[in-house]
C-alpha cells in the first residue's frame, strides 16, 4: 500500500489531516496522532503501515 492509498483508507475511517514538516502529514483520529509520509507512489513498509494504524488505535 502506498501513502496515497493509506490516506484514502484513513479518511474513510474518519481521520483528519494537517500539514507536517516536509512531505509528511499529521493524522488525527479519536484524539490520537500519527505521522504519514507522503512519498508519492513508493510503497510503505508493512511495519510502518502497522505502526500508523496501531498509533491511531486501528486494527
PDB file of N, CA and C in Angstrom:
ATOM      1  N   UNK A   1       0.856  -1.170   0.000  1.00  0.00           N
ATOM      2  CA  UNK A   1       0.000   0.000   0.000  1.00  0.00           C
ATOM      3  C   UNK A   1       0.903   1.233   0.000  1.00  0.00           C
ATOM      4  N   UNK A   2       0.600   2.201  -0.867  1.00  0.00           N
ATOM      5  CA  UNK A   2       1.388   3.429  -0.848  1.00  0.00           C
ATOM      6  C   UNK A   2       0.688   4.475   0.023  1.00  0.00           C
ATOM      7  N   UNK A   3       1.341   5.613   0.222  1.00  0.00           N
ATOM      8  CA  UNK A   3       0.819   6.607   1.166  1.00  0.00           C
ATOM      9  C   UNK A   3      -0.514   7.193   0.707  1.00  0.00           C
ATOM     10  N   UNK A   4      -0.702   7.334  -0.599  1.00  0.00           N
ATOM     11  CA  UNK A   4      -1.964   7.876  -1.108  1.00  0.00           C
ATOM     12  C   UNK A   4      -3.120   6.927  -0.795  1.00  0.00           C
ATOM     13  N   UNK A   5      -2.889   5.635  -0.967  1.00  0.00           N
ATOM     14  CA  UNK A   5      -3.922   4.636  -0.672  1.00  0.00           C
ATOM     15  C   UNK A   5      -4.228   4.591   0.822  1.00  0.00           C
ATOM     16  N   UNK A   6      -3.174   4.675   1.653  1.00  0.00           N
ATOM     17  CA  UNK A   6      -3.383   4.654   3.102  1.00  0.00           C
ATOM     18  C   UNK A   6      -4.131   5.901   3.553  1.00  0.00           C
ATOM     19  N   UNK A   7      -3.817   7.053   2.960  1.00  0.00           N
ATOM     20  CA  UNK A   7      -4.519   8.291   3.315  1.00  0.00           C
ATOM     21  C   UNK A   7      -6.004   8.157   2.993  1.00  0.00           C
ATOM     22  N   UNK A   8      -6.318   7.608   1.828  1.00  0.00           N
ATOM     23  CA  UNK A   8      -7.718   7.429   1.440  1.00  0.00           C
ATOM     24  C   UNK A   8      -8.428   6.497   2.419  1.00  0.00           C
ATOM     25  N   UNK A   9      -7.763   5.407   2.811  1.00  0.00           N
ATOM     26  CA  UNK A   9      -8.347   4.463   3.763  1.00  0.00           C
ATOM     27  C   UNK A   9      -8.567   5.131   5.119  1.00  0.00           C
ATOM     28  N   UNK A  10      -7.586   5.925   5.565  1.00  0.00           N
ATOM     29  CA  UNK A  10      -7.718   6.618   6.848  1.00  0.00           C
ATOM     30  C   UNK A  10      -8.859   7.630   6.814  1.00  0.00           C
ATOM     31  N   UNK A  11      -9.040   8.313   5.670  1.00  0.00           N
ATOM     32  CA  UNK A  11     -10.162   9.249   5.530  1.00  0.00           C
ATOM     33  C   UNK A  11     -11.491   8.516   5.702  1.00  0.00           C
ATOM     34  N   UNK A  12     -11.593   7.321   5.149  1.00  0.00           N
ATOM     35  CA  UNK A  12     -12.817   6.529   5.276  1.00  0.00           C
ATOM     36  C   UNK A  12     -13.069   6.123   6.724  1.00  0.00           C
ATOM     37  N   UNK A  13     -12.012   6.025   7.521  1.00  0.00           N
ATOM     38  CA  UNK A  13     -12.140   5.678   8.936  1.00  0.00           C
ATOM     39  C   UNK A  13     -12.476   6.906   9.783  1.00  0.00           C
ATOM     40  N   UNK A  14     -12.442   8.113   9.179  1.00  0.00           N
ATOM     41  CA  UNK A  14     -12.790   9.333   9.889  1.00  0.00           C
ATOM     42  C   UNK A  14     -11.610  10.174  10.328  1.00  0.00           C
ATOM     43  N   UNK A  15     -10.417   9.875   9.830  1.00  0.00           N
ATOM     44  CA  UNK A  15      -9.222  10.630  10.216  1.00  0.00           C
ATOM     45  C   UNK A  15      -9.222  12.013   9.575  1.00  0.00           C
ATOM     46  N   UNK A  16      -8.579  12.956  10.261  1.00  0.00           N
ATOM     47  CA  UNK A  16      -8.362  14.290   9.715  1.00  0.00           C
ATOM     48  C   UNK A  16      -6.862  14.506   9.576  1.00  0.00           C
ATOM     49  N   UNK A  17      -6.479  15.468   8.733  1.00  0.00           N
ATOM     50  CA  UNK A  17      -5.075  15.669   8.401  1.00  0.00           C
ATOM     51  C   UNK A  17      -4.689  17.133   8.521  1.00  0.00           C
ATOM     52  N   UNK A  18      -3.439  17.360   8.916  1.00  0.00           N
ATOM     53  CA  UNK A  18      -2.838  18.688   8.931  1.00  0.00           C
ATOM     54  C   UNK A  18      -1.459  18.564   8.312  1.00  0.00           C
ATOM     55  N   UNK A  19      -0.992  19.625   7.653  1.00  0.00           N
ATOM     56  CA  UNK A  19       0.358  19.565   7.090  1.00  0.00           C
ATOM     57  C   UNK A  19       1.398  19.380   8.184  1.00  0.00           C
ATOM     58  N   UNK A  20       2.401  18.590   7.896  1.00  0.00           N
ATOM     59  CA  UNK A  20       3.525  18.401   8.811  1.00  0.00           C
ATOM     60  C   UNK A  20       4.763  19.007   8.187  1.00  0.00           C
ATOM     61  N   UNK A  21       5.915  18.570   8.615  1.00  0.00           N
ATOM     62  CA  UNK A  21       7.163  19.070   8.047  1.00  0.00           C
ATOM     63  C   UNK A  21       7.476  18.333   6.753  1.00  0.00           C
ATOM     64  N   UNK A  22       7.934  19.068   5.767  1.00  0.00           N
ATOM     65  CA  UNK A  22       8.324  18.442   4.506  1.00  0.00           C
ATOM     66  C   UNK A  22       7.154  17.738   3.850  1.00  0.00           C
ATOM     67  N   UNK A  23       7.370  16.528   3.418  1.00  0.00           N
ATOM     68  CA  UNK A  23       6.326  15.773   2.716  1.00  0.00           C
ATOM     69  C   UNK A  23       5.640  14.788   3.660  1.00  0.00           C
ATOM     70  N   UNK A  24       5.256  15.279   4.830  1.00  0.00           N
ATOM     71  CA  UNK A  24       4.577  14.446   5.822  1.00  0.00           C
ATOM     72  C   UNK A  24       3.262  15.107   6.229  1.00  0.00           C
ATOM     73  N   UNK A  25       2.320  14.294   6.652  1.00  0.00           N
ATOM     74  CA  UNK A  25       1.045  14.779   7.169  1.00  0.00           C
ATOM     75  C   UNK A  25       0.872  14.303   8.600  1.00  0.00           C
ATOM     76  N   UNK A  26       0.285  15.157   9.427  1.00  0.00           N
ATOM     77  CA  UNK A  26      -0.121  14.735  10.762  1.00  0.00           C
ATOM     78  C   UNK A  26      -1.532  14.184  10.625  1.00  0.00           C
ATOM     79  N   UNK A  27      -1.744  13.018  11.188  1.00  0.00           N
ATOM     80  CA  UNK A  27      -3.033  12.336  11.097  1.00  0.00           C
ATOM     81  C   UNK A  27      -3.651  12.294  12.488  1.00  0.00           C
ATOM     82  N   UNK A  28      -4.925  12.664  12.597  1.00  0.00           N
ATOM     83  CA  UNK A  28      -5.630  12.671  13.872  1.00  0.00           C
ATOM     84  C   UNK A  28      -6.872  11.797  13.771  1.00  0.00           C
ATOM     85  N   UNK A  29      -7.071  10.955  14.789  1.00  0.00           N
ATOM     86  CA  UNK A  29      -8.251  10.095  14.839  1.00  0.00           C
ATOM     87  C   UNK A  29      -8.532   9.743  16.292  1.00  0.00           C
ATOM     88  N   UNK A  30      -9.735  10.055  16.759  1.00  0.00           N
ATOM     89  CA  UNK A  30     -10.167   9.721  18.125  1.00  0.00           C
ATOM     90  C   UNK A  30      -9.196  10.234  19.185  1.00  0.00           C
ATOM     91  N   UNK A  31      -8.681  11.443  19.013  1.00  0.00           N
ATOM     92  CA  UNK A  31      -7.775  12.032  19.991  1.00  0.00           C
ATOM     93  C   UNK A  31      -6.354  11.510  19.923  1.00  0.00           C
ATOM     94  N   UNK A  32      -6.043  10.676  18.952  1.00  0.00           N
ATOM     95  CA  UNK A  32      -4.696  10.134  18.795  1.00  0.00           C
ATOM     96  C   UNK A  32      -4.061  10.720  17.544  1.00  0.00           C
ATOM     97  N   UNK A  33      -2.722  10.740  17.514  1.00  0.00           N
ATOM     98  CA  UNK A  33      -1.997  11.356  16.411  1.00  0.00           C
ATOM     99  C   UNK A  33      -0.899  10.435  15.898  1.00  0.00           C
ATOM    100  N   UNK A  34      -0.664  10.517  14.590  1.00  0.00           N
ATOM    101  CA  UNK A  34       0.446   9.811  13.964  1.00  0.00           C
ATOM    102  C   UNK A  34       0.944  10.675  12.814  1.00  0.00           C
ATOM    103  N   UNK A  35       2.027  10.264  12.185  1.00  0.00           N
ATOM    104  CA  UNK A  35       2.586  10.988  11.053  1.00  0.00           C
ATOM    105  C   UNK A  35       2.629  10.067   9.848  1.00  0.00           C
ATOM    106  N   UNK A  36       2.132  10.571   8.723  1.00  0.00           N
ATOM    107  CA  UNK A  36       2.093   9.802   7.483  1.00  0.00           C
ATOM    108  C   UNK A  36       3.039  10.432   6.467  1.00  0.00           C
ATOM    109  N   UNK A  37       4.082   9.718   6.041  1.00  0.00           N
ATOM    110  CA  UNK A  37       4.960  10.253   4.997  1.00  0.00           C
ATOM    111  C   UNK A  37       4.250  10.192   3.649  1.00  0.00           C
ATOM    112  N   UNK A  38       4.273  11.280   2.895  1.00  0.00           N
ATOM    113  CA  UNK A  38       3.641  11.328   1.576  1.00  0.00           C
ATOM    114  C   UNK A  38       4.737  11.293   0.516  1.00  0.00           C
ATOM    115  N   UNK A  39       5.176  10.090   0.182  1.00  0.00           N
ATOM    116  CA  UNK A  39       6.280   9.922  -0.756  1.00  0.00           C
ATOM    117  C   UNK A  39       5.792   9.352  -2.081  1.00  0.00           C
ATOM    118  N   UNK A  40       4.703   9.898  -2.588  1.00  0.00           N
ATOM    119  CA  UNK A  40       4.201   9.509  -3.899  1.00  0.00           C
ATOM    120  C   UNK A  40       3.755   8.069  -3.973  1.00  0.00           C
ATOM    121  N   UNK A  41       4.222   7.382  -5.015  1.00  0.00           N
ATOM    122  CA  UNK A  41       3.785   6.011  -5.254  1.00  0.00           C
ATOM    123  C   UNK A  41       4.704   4.972  -4.626  1.00  0.00           C
ATOM    124  N   UNK A  42       5.672   5.425  -3.836  1.00  0.00           N
ATOM    125  CA  UNK A  42       6.566   4.496  -3.151  1.00  0.00           C
ATOM    126  C   UNK A  42       5.777   3.694  -2.119  1.00  0.00           C
ATOM    127  N   UNK A  43       5.948   2.395  -2.129  1.00  0.00           N
ATOM    128  CA  UNK A  43       5.243   1.530  -1.188  1.00  0.00           C
ATOM    129  C   UNK A  43       5.734   1.773   0.240  1.00  0.00           C
ATOM    130  N   UNK A  44       4.796   1.840   1.170  1.00  0.00           N
ATOM    131  CA  UNK A  44       5.146   1.950   2.585  1.00  0.00           C
ATOM    132  C   UNK A  44       5.507   0.560   3.094  1.00  0.00           C
ATOM    133  N   UNK A  45       6.437   0.494   4.007  1.00  0.00           N
ATOM    134  CA  UNK A  45       6.769  -0.786   4.613  1.00  0.00           C
ATOM    135  C   UNK A  45       5.602  -1.292   5.448  1.00  0.00           C
ATOM    136  N   UNK A  46       5.489  -2.594   5.556  1.00  0.00           N
ATOM    137  CA  UNK A  46       4.386  -3.178   6.323  1.00  0.00           C
ATOM    138  C   UNK A  46       4.464  -2.786   7.788  1.00  0.00           C
ATOM    139  N   UNK A  47       5.678  -2.661   8.313  1.00  0.00           N
ATOM    140  CA  UNK A  47       5.850  -2.256   9.702  1.00  0.00           C
ATOM    141  C   UNK A  47       5.395  -0.831   9.938  1.00  0.00           C
ATOM    142  N   UNK A  48       5.706   0.072   9.000  1.00  0.00           N
ATOM    143  CA  UNK A  48       5.294   1.469   9.119  1.00  0.00           C
ATOM    144  C   UNK A  48       3.780   1.577   9.038  1.00  0.00           C
ATOM    145  N   UNK A  49       3.197   0.867   8.097  1.00  0.00           N
ATOM    146  CA  UNK A  49       1.740   0.871   7.950  1.00  0.00           C
ATOM    147  C   UNK A  49       1.066   0.370   9.229  1.00  0.00           C
ATOM    148  N   UNK A  50       1.583  -0.719   9.780  1.00  0.00           N
ATOM    149  CA  UNK A  50       1.026  -1.281  11.014  1.00  0.00           C
ATOM    150  C   UNK A  50       1.207  -0.322  12.186  1.00  0.00           C
ATOM    151  N   UNK A  51       2.357   0.357  12.247  1.00  0.00           N
ATOM    152  CA  UNK A  51       2.628   1.291  13.343  1.00  0.00           C
ATOM    153  C   UNK A  51       1.667   2.476  13.304  1.00  0.00           C
ATOM    154  N   UNK A  52       1.403   3.002  12.118  1.00  0.00           N
ATOM    155  CA  UNK A  52       0.477   4.132  11.985  1.00  0.00           C
ATOM    156  C   UNK A  52      -0.917   3.712  12.444  1.00  0.00           C
ATOM    157  N   UNK A  53      -1.364   2.544  12.004  1.00  0.00           N
ATOM    158  CA  UNK A  53      -2.689   2.053  12.412  1.00  0.00           C
ATOM    159  C   UNK A  53      -2.742   1.832  13.920  1.00  0.00           C
ATOM    160  N   UNK A  54      -1.684   1.268  14.476  1.00  0.00           N
ATOM    161  CA  UNK A  54      -1.641   0.998  15.919  1.00  0.00           C
ATOM    162  C   UNK A  54      -1.663   2.310  16.707  1.00  0.00           C
ATOM    163  N   UNK A  55      -0.896   3.313  16.256  1.00  0.00           N
ATOM    164  CA  UNK A  55      -0.848   4.597  16.956  1.00  0.00           C
ATOM    165  C   UNK A  55      -2.203   5.289  16.954  1.00  0.00           C
ATOM    166  N   UNK A  56      -3.005   5.024  15.927  1.00  0.00           N
ATOM    167  CA  UNK A  56      -4.328   5.637  15.832  1.00  0.00           C
ATOM    168  C   UNK A  56      -5.424   4.764  16.446  1.00  0.00           C
ATOM    169  N   UNK A  57      -5.044   3.610  16.965  1.00  0.00           N
ATOM    170  CA  UNK A  57      -5.998   2.725  17.616  1.00  0.00           C
ATOM    171  C   UNK A  57      -6.831   1.900  16.652  1.00  0.00           C
ATOM    172  N   UNK A  58      -6.291   1.635  15.459  1.00  0.00           N
ATOM    173  CA  UNK A  58      -6.981   0.817  14.460  1.00  0.00           C
ATOM    174  C   UNK A  58      -6.320  -0.544  14.372  1.00  0.00           C
ATOM    175  N   UNK A  59      -7.080  -1.571  14.064  1.00  0.00           N
ATOM    176  CA  UNK A  59      -6.581  -2.945  13.863  1.00  0.00           C
ATOM    177  C   UNK A  59      -5.335  -3.250  14.658  1.00  0.00           C
TER     178      UNK A  59
END
